[in-house]
Coordinates of C-alpha atoms in Angstrom, one line a residue:
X572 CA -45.6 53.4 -11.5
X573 CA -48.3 56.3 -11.4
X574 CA -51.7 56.8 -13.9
X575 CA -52.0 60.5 -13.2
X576 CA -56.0 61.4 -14.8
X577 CA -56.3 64.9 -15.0
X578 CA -59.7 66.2 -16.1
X579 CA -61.8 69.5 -17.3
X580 CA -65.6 69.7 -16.9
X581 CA -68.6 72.2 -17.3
X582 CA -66.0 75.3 -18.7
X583 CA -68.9 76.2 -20.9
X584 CA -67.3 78.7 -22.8
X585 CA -65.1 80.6 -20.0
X586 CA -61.9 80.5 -21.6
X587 CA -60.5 83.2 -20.5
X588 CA -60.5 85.1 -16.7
X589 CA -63.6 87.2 -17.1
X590 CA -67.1 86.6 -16.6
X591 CA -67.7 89.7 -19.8
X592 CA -69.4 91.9 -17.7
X593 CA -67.3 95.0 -19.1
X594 CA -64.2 94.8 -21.0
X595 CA -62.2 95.0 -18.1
X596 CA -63.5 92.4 -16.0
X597 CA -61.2 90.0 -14.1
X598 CA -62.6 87.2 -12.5
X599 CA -59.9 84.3 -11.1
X600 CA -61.8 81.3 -13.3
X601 CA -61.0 80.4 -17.0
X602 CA -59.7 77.8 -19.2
X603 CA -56.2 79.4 -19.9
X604 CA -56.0 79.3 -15.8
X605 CA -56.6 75.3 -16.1
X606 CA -54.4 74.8 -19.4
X607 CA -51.4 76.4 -16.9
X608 CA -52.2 73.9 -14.2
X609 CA -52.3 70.7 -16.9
X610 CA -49.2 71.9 -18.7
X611 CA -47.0 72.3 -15.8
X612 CA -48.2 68.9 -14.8
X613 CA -47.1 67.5 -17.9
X614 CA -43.8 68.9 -17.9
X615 CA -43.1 67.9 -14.5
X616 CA -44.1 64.5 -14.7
X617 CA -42.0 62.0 -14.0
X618 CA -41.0 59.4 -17.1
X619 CA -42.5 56.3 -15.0
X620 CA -45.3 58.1 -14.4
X621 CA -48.7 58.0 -17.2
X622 CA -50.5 61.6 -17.5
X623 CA -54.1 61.4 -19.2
X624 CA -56.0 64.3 -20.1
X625 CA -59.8 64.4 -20.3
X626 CA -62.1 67.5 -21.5
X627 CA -65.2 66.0 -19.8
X628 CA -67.8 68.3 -21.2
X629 CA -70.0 71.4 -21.5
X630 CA -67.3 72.9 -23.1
X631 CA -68.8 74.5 -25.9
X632 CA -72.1 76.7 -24.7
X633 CA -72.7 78.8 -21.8
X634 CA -70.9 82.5 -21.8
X635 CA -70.8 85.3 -24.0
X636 CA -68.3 84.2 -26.4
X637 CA -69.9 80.7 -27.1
X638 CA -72.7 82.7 -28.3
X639 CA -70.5 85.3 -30.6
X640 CA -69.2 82.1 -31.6
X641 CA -71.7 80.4 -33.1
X642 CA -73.1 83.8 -34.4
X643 CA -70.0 84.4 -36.0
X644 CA -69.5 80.8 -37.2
X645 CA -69.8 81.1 -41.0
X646 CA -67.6 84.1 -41.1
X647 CA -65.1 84.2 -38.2
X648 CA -64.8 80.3 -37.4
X649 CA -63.3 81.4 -34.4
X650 CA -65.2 77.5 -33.2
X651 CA -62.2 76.3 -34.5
X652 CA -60.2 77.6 -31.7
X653 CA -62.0 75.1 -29.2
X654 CA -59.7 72.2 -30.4
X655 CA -56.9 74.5 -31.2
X656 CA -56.6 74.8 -27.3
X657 CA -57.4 71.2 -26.4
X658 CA -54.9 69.9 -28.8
X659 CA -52.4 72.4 -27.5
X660 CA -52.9 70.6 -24.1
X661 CA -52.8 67.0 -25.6
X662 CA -56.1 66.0 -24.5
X663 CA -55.9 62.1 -24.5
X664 CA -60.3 61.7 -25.0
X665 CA -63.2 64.3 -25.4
X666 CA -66.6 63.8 -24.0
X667 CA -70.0 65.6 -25.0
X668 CA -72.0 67.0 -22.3
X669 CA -75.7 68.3 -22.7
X670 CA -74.8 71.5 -23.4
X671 CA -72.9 71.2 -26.3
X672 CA -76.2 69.9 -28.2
X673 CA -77.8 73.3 -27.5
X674 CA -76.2 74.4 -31.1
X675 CA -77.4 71.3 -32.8
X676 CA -75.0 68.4 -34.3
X677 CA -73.6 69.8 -37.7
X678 CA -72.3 72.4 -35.0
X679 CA -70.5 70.2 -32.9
X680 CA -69.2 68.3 -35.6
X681 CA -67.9 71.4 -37.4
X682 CA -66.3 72.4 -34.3
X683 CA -64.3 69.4 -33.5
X684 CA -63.8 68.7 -36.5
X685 CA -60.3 69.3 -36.4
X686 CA -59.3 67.4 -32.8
X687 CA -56.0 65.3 -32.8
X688 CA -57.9 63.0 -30.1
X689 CA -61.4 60.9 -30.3
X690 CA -64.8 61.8 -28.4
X691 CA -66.0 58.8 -26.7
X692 CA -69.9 58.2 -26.1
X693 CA -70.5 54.6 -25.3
X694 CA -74.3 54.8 -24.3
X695 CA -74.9 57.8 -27.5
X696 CA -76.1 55.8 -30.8
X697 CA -78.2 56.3 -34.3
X698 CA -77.8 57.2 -37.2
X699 CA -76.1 60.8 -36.7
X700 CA -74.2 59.4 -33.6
X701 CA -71.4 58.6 -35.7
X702 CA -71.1 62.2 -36.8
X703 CA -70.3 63.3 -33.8
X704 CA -69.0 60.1 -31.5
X705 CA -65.5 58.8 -32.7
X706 CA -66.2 55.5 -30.5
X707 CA -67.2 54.4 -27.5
X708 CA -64.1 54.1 -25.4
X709 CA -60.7 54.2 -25.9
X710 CA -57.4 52.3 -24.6
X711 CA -54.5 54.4 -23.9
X712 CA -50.7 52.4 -23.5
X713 CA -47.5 54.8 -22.3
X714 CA -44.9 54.1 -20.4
X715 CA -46.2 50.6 -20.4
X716 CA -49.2 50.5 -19.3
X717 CA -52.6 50.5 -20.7
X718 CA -55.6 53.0 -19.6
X719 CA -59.4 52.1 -20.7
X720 CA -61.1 55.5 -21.1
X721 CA -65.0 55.0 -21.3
X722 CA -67.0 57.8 -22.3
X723 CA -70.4 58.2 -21.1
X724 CA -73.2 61.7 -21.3
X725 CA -75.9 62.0 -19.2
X726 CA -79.0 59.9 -20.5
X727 CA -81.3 63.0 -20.0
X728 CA -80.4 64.9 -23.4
X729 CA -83.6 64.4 -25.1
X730 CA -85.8 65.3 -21.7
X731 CA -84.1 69.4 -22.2
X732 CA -83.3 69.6 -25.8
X733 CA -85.4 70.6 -28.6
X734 CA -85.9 67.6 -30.8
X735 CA -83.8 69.0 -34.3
X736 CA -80.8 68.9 -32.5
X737 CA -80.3 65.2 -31.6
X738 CA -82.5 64.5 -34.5
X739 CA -81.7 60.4 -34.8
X740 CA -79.4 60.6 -31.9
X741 CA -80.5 58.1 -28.8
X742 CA -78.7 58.6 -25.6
X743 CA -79.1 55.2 -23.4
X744 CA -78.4 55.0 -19.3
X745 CA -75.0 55.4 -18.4
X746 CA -75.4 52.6 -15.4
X747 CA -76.2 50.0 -18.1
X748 CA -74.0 50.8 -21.0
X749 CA -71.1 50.7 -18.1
X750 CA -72.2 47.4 -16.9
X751 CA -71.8 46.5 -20.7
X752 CA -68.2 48.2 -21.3
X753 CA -66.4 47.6 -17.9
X754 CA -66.0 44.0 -17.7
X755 CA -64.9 44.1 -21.8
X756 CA -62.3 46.8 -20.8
X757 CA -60.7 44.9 -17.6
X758 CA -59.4 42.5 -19.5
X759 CA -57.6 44.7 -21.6
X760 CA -56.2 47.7 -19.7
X761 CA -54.5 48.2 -16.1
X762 CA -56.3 50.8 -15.6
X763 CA -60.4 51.5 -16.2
X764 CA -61.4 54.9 -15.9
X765 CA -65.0 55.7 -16.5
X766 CA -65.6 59.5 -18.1
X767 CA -69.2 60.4 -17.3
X768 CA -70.6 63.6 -17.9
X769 CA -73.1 63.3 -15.0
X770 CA -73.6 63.4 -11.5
X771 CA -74.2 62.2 -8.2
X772 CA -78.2 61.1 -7.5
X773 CA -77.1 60.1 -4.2
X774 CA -75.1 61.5 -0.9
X775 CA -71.2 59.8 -1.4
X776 CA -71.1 60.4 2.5
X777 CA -75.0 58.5 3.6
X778 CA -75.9 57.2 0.4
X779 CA -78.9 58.8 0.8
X780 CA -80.9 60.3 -2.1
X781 CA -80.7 63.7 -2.7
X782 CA -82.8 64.3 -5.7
X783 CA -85.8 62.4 -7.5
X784 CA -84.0 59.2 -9.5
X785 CA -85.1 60.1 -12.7
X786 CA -81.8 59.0 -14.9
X787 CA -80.2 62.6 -15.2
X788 CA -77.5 61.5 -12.8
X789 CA -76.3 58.1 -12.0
X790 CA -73.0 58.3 -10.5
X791 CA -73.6 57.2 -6.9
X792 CA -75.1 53.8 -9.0
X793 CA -72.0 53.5 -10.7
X794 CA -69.8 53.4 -8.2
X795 CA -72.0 51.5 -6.3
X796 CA -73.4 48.7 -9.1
X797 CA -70.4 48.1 -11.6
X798 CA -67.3 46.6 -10.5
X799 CA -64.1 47.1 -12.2
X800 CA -64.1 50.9 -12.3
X801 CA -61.1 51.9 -11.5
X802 CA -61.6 55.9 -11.6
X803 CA -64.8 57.9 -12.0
X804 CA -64.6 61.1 -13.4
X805 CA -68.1 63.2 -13.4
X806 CA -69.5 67.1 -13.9
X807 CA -72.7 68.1 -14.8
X808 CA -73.5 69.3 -11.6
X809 CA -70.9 71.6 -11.1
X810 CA -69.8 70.6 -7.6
X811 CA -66.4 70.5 -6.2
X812 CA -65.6 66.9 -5.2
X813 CA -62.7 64.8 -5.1
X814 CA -62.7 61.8 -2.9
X815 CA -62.6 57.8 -2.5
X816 CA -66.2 56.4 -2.6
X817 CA -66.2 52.3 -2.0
X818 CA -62.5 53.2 -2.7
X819 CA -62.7 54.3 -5.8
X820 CA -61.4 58.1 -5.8
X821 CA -63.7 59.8 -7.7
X822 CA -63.8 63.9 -9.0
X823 CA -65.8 66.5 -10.0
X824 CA -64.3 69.8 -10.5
X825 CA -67.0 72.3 -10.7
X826 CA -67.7 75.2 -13.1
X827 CA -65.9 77.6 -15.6
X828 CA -62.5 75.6 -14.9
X829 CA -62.0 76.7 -10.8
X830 CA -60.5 73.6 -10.7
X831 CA -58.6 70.9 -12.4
X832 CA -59.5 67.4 -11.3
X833 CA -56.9 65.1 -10.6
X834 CA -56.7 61.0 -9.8
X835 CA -53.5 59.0 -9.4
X836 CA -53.4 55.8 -9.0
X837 CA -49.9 53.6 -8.1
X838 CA -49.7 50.6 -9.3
X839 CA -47.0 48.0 -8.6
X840 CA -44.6 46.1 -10.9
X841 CA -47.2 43.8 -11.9
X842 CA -49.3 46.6 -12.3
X843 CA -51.7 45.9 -9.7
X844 CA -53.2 49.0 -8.0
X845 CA -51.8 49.6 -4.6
X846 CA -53.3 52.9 -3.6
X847 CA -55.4 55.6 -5.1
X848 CA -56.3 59.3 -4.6
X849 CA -58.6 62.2 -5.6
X850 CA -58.1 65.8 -5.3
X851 CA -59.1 69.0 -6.8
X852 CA -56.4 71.4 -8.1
X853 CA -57.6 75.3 -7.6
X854 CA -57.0 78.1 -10.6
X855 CA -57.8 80.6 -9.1
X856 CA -54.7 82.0 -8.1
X857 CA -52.7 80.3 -10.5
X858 CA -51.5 82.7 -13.6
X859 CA -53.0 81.7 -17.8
X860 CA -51.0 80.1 -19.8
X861 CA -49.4 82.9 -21.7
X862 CA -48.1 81.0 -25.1
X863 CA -52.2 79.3 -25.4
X864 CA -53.5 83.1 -24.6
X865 CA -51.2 84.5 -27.5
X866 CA -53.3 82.3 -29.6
X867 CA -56.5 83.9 -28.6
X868 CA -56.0 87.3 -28.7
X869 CA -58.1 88.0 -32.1
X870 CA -60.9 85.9 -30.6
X871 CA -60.9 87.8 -27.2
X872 CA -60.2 91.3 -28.9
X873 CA -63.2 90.9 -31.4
X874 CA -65.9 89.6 -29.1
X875 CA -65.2 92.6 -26.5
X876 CA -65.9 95.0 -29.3
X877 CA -69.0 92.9 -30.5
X878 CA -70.3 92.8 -26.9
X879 CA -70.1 96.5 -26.6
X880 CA -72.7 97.5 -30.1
X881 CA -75.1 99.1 -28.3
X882 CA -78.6 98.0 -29.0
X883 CA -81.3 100.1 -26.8
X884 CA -81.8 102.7 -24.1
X885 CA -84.1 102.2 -21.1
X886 CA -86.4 104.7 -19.1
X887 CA -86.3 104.2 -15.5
X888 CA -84.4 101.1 -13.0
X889 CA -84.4 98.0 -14.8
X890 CA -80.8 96.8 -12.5
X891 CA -81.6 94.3 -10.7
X892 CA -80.4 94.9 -6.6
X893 CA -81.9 91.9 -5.0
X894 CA -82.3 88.4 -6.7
X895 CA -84.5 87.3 -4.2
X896 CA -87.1 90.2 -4.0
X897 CA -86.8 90.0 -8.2
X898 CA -88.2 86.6 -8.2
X899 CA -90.4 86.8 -5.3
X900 CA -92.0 90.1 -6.5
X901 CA -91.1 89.8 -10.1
X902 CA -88.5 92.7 -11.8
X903 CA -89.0 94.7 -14.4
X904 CA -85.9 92.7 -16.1
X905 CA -88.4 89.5 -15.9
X906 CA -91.8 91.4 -17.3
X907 CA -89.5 92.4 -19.9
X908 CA -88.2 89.2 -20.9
X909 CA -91.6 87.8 -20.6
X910 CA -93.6 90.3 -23.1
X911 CA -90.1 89.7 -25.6
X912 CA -91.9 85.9 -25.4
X913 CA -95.1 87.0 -26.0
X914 CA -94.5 89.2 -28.3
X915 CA -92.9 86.9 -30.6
X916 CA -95.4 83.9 -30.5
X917 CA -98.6 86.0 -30.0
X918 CA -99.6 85.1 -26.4
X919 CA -100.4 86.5 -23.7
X920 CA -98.9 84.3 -20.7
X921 CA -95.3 83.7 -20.3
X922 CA -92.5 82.3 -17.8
X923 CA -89.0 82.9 -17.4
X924 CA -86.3 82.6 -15.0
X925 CA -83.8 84.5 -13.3
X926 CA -80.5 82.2 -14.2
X927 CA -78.3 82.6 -11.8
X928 CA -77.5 85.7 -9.1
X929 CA -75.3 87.1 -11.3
X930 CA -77.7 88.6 -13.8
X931 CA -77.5 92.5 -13.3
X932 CA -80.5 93.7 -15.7
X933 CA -80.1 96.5 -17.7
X934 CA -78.4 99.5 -17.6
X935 CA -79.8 102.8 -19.3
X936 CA -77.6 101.5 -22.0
X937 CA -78.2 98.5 -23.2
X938 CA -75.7 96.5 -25.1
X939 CA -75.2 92.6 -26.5
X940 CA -72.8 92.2 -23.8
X941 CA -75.7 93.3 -21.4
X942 CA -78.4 90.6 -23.0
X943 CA -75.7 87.7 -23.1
X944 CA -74.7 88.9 -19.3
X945 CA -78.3 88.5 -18.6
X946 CA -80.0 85.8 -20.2
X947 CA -77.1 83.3 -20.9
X948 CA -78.2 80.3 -22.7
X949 CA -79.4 80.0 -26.5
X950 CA -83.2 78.7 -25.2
X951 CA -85.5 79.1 -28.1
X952 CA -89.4 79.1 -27.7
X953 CA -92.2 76.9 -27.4
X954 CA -96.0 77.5 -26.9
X955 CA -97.9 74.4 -25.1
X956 CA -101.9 74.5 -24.8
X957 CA -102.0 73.9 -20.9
X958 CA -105.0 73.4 -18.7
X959 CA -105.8 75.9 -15.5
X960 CA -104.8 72.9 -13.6
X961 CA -101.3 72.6 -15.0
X962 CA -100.6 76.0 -14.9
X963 CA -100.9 75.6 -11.0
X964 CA -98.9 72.6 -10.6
X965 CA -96.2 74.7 -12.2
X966 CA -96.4 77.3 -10.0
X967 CA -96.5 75.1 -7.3
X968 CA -93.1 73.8 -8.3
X969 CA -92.2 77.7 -8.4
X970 CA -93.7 78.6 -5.3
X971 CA -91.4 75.3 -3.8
X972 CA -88.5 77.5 -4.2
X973 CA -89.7 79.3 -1.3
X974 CA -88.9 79.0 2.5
X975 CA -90.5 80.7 5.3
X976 CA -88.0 82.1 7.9
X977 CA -88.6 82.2 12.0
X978 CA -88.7 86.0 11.4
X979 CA -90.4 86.1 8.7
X980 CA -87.9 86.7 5.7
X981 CA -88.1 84.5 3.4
X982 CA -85.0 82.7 1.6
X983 CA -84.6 80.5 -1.4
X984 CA -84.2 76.9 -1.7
X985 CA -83.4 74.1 -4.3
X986 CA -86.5 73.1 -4.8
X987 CA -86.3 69.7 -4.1
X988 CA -82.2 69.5 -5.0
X989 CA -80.3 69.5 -2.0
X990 CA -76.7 69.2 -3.5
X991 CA -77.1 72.0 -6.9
X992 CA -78.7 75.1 -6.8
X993 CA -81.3 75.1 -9.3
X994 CA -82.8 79.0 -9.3
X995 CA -83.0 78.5 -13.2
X996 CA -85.9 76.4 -12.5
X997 CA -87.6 78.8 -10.4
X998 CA -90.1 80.7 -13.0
X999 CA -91.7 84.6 -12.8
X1000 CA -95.0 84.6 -15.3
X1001 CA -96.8 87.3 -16.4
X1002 CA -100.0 87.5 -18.3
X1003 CA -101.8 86.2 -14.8
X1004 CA -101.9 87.2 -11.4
X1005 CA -101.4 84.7 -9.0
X1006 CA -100.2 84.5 -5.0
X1007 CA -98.5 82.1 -3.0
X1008 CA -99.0 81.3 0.3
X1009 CA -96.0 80.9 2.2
X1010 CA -97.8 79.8 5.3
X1011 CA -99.2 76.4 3.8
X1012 CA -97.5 73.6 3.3
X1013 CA -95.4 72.7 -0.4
X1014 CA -98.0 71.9 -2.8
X1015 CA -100.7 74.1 -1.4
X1016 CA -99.1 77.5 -1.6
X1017 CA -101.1 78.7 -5.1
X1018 CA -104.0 80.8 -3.5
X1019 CA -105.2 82.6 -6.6
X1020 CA -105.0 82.2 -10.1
X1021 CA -106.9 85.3 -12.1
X1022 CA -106.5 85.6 -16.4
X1023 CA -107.8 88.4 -17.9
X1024 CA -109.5 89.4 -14.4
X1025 CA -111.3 86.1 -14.0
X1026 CA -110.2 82.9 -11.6
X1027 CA -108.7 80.5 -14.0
X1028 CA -110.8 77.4 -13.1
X1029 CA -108.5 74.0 -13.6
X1030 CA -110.4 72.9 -16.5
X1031 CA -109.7 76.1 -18.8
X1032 CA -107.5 76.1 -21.0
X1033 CA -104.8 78.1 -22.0
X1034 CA -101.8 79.0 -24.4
X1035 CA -98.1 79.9 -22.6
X1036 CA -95.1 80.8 -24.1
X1037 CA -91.5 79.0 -22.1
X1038 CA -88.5 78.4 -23.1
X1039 CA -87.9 74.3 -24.7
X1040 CA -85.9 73.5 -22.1
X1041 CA -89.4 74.1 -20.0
X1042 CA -91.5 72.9 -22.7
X1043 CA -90.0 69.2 -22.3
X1044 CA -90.6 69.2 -18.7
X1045 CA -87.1 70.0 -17.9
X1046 CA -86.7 71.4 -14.2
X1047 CA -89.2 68.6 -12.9
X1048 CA -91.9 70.2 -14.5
X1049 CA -93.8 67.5 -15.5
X1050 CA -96.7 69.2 -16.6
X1051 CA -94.8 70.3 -19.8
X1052 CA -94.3 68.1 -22.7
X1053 CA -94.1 68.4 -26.1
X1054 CA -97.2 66.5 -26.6
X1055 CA -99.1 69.3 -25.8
X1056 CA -97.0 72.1 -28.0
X1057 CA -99.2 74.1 -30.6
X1058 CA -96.1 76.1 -32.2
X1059 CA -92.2 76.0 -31.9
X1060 CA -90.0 78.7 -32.7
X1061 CA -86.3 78.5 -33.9
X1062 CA -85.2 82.6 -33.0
X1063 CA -82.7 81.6 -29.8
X1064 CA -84.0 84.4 -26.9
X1065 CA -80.9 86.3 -26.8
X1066 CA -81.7 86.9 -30.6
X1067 CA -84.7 87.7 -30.2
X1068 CA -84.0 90.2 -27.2
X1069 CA -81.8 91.9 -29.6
X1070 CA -84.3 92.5 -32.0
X1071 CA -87.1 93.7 -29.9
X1072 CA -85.2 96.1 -28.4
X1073 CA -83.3 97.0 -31.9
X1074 CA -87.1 97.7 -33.1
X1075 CA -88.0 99.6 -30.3
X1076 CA -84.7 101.8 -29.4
X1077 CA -86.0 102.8 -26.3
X1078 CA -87.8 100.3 -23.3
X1079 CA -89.5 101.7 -20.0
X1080 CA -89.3 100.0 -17.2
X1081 CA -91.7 98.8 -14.9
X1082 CA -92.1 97.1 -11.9
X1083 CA -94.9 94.0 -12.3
X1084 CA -97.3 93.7 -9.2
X1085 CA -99.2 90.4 -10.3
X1086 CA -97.3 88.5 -7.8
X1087 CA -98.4 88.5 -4.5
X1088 CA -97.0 87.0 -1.3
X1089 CA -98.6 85.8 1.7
X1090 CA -96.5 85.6 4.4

């Protein structure tokens, strides 16, 4: 007897294979690629054998047609079509990951509304918890045999998200609530799978750590600290693993649906587990699943047209050639993002990043589908009264993103993380100048501060616009916190991109030279 656990984690919105960056795109990634992988699986499944689907997660947010999505919400309610495809693959349990609280609860509940399978959040509780969390775990019986499914989200919501979208929502640790769930679920299943929408805080190889333990991900402690886990499914982190860890096959399949995790587990005829194993099942050459695509076609059709409206024109280069010169020199695409910011809370210092290395800037055309390519998640705005001496801790955080080559080039790092790239946490400012020092040693690399032409002495104080993932000290910026905000906006940035350069029609672009380097 097999318990095959297939799983699907961090799509965050890439349903189909395209990455939107022209109508044409093809890119070999995408939730119809995946849905082909499961439903073959299914079909070919032997009867002895037990097949449980998981959605782990970040589903919801993160490309350009999550965001048309919600736009469109009241109108189109093409959200529906989330569950339309996770019902069409059976999905046996649903969990939330952080992302999918960037839209706020009445979104998520809207959106799920209509799922033919619960969303389990043991260690998520309050008062709105239960609009959103069907139960904590859930026991699955086919063929026989019974499967404990506990579902678990990172603890670390509350640390990134604004605080009116898990308004009276608590998210507790995932070690504990496990500790709490596990034993209670081994005496009723065969089989205990845990469903964690988190990561690793720890090498699976050394055991070593390999980021600060500060509760975002507490895999490693879970297979490690609470026996009676049978299976471990994980994302967050958007890594490719798939392995036994204190022989417990464990997976983690990435991002945008590259790969379909899959654990089976043999048991015997007294259903005692005799082996177990982990591997990752790659989409990329695998074709969609035509009969879910035919489905979709309305949904795919109108956000291509949406993407193309065209919104602005632009004077000069604003492309962006090299990501690492753009945020060691700061781009015109940055300045640009960074005046948007302090031009809609009256300011004059602002920080933003450069997401990932496949932002492109702008064309001389600008269109949605440009902004979405380019800044692609629904941050809104917060302004925090700082002092001179927090600003530099920041930008010594920034300037840690930094490493000094033998020859002199100079290449970035994770800034602490040495398992995710984190370049989202790497922040360009304007409003200041300021150098870094490559020379000197992390934490001594700020050299000069100036505002308004004067050395910003550590006691000033001073008023900077960041996004709220920033403002709550998300990124290991500890400096931030909401204590210290002074005005919060609602306007998402893509939004308000669109309307500054709606209002203006035409932008120039020019290359910032307030960051210096020392080399």
């Amino acid at each position: 007897m097999k318990v095959r656990i297939l799983s699907t984690s961090d799509v965050h919105g890439y349903i189909f294979p395209t990455n939107f960056s022209s109508r044409i795109d093809s890119h070999p990634f995408g939730y119809l690629k995946a849905a082909q992988v499961i439903k073959k699986i299914k079909e070919e499944t032997a009867n002895d054998e037990v097949v449980i689907y998981i959605e782990n997660g970040d589903f919801l947010e993160g490309s350009p047609i999550s965001e048309y999505t919600y736009q469109t919400r009241k109108t189109k309610k093409y959200n529906q079509k989330y569950c339309q495809m996770t019902n069409f693959l059976g999905a046996d349990a649903g969990v939330l990951g952080n992302h999918e609280f960037d839209y706020g609860l009445v979104y998520i509940k809207e959106t799920l509304k209509n799922r033919k399978y619960p969303v389990l959040g043991a260690n998520i509780s309050g008062k709105m918890a239960q609009s959103i969390i069907d139960q904590p775990y859930r026991i699955i019986e086919k063929a026989g045999i019974k499967v404990a499914v506990l579902g678990l989200t990172t603890q670390y919501v509350p640390h990134w998200e604004k605080a009116g979208n898990i308004e009276e929502v608590t998210f507790s640790s995932a070690l504990e609530t496990a500790k709490k769930y596990v034993p209670i679920l081994k005496k009723q299943a065969d089989v205990v799978v845990v469903a964690y929408h988190g990561g690793f805080e720890k090498s699976l190889d050394t055991g070593k750590l390999t980021e600060r333990l500060t509760g975002e991900n507490e895999g490693y402690a879970l297979l490690s600290e609470v026996p009676g886990i049978d299976a471990l499914v994980t994302g967050h982190q958007h890594r490719k693993i798939a392995q036994l860890v204190n022989g417990i096959p464990t997976t983690q399949p990435g991002y945008r649906a590259e790969n379909v995790g899959q654990i089976v587990i043999e048991l015997d005829n007294d259903k005692k587990i005799i082996s177990a194993s982990a591997e990752l099942i790659n989409t990329t050459e695998k074709p969609v699943n035509q009969e879910l695509e035919s489905l979709l076609t309305d949904w795919r059709h109108d956000v291509e047209d949406w993407l193309d409206m065209p919104v602005a024109t632009v004077e000069g280069d604003m492309q962006i050639y090299d990501h690492v010169d753009a945020r060691l020199y700061g781009h015109a695409y940055l300045d640009l993002i960074n005046r948007i910011q302090m031009d809609a809370t009256r300011t004059d210092i602002a920080g933003s990043a450069l997401f990932n290395d496949e932002v492109s800037g702008y064309d001389t055309q600008i269109t949605i589908r440009d902004i979405l390519n380019s800044y692609v998640y629904p941050n809104t705005l917060v302004v925090e009264r700082i002092s001179g001496a927090d600003l530099k801790a920041a930008l010594e955080r920034c300037a840690s993103f930094f490493e000094l080559q033998a020859d002199g080039s100079v290449s970035m790092t994770n800034g602490h993380n040495v398992v995710k790239s984190q370049l989202y946490n790497y922040d360009y400012y304007s409003g200041i100048d300021y150098t870094f020092d490559l020379t000197k040693p992390l934490g001594q690399r700020v050299v000069r501060i100036l505002y308004h032409n004067q050395v910003l002495e550590d006691t000033d104080r001073i008023d900077v616009a960041i996004s709220q993932y920033r403002a709550v000290g998300g990124g290991e910026y500890p400096m931030f916190n909401m204590d210290k905000s002074i005005r919060v906006y609602e306007d998402d940035m893509p939004k308000l991109i669109a309307k500054y350069l709606r209002d203006r029609k035409v932008i120039k672009a020019e290359q910032p030279n307030n960051l210096k380097i020392i080399k």
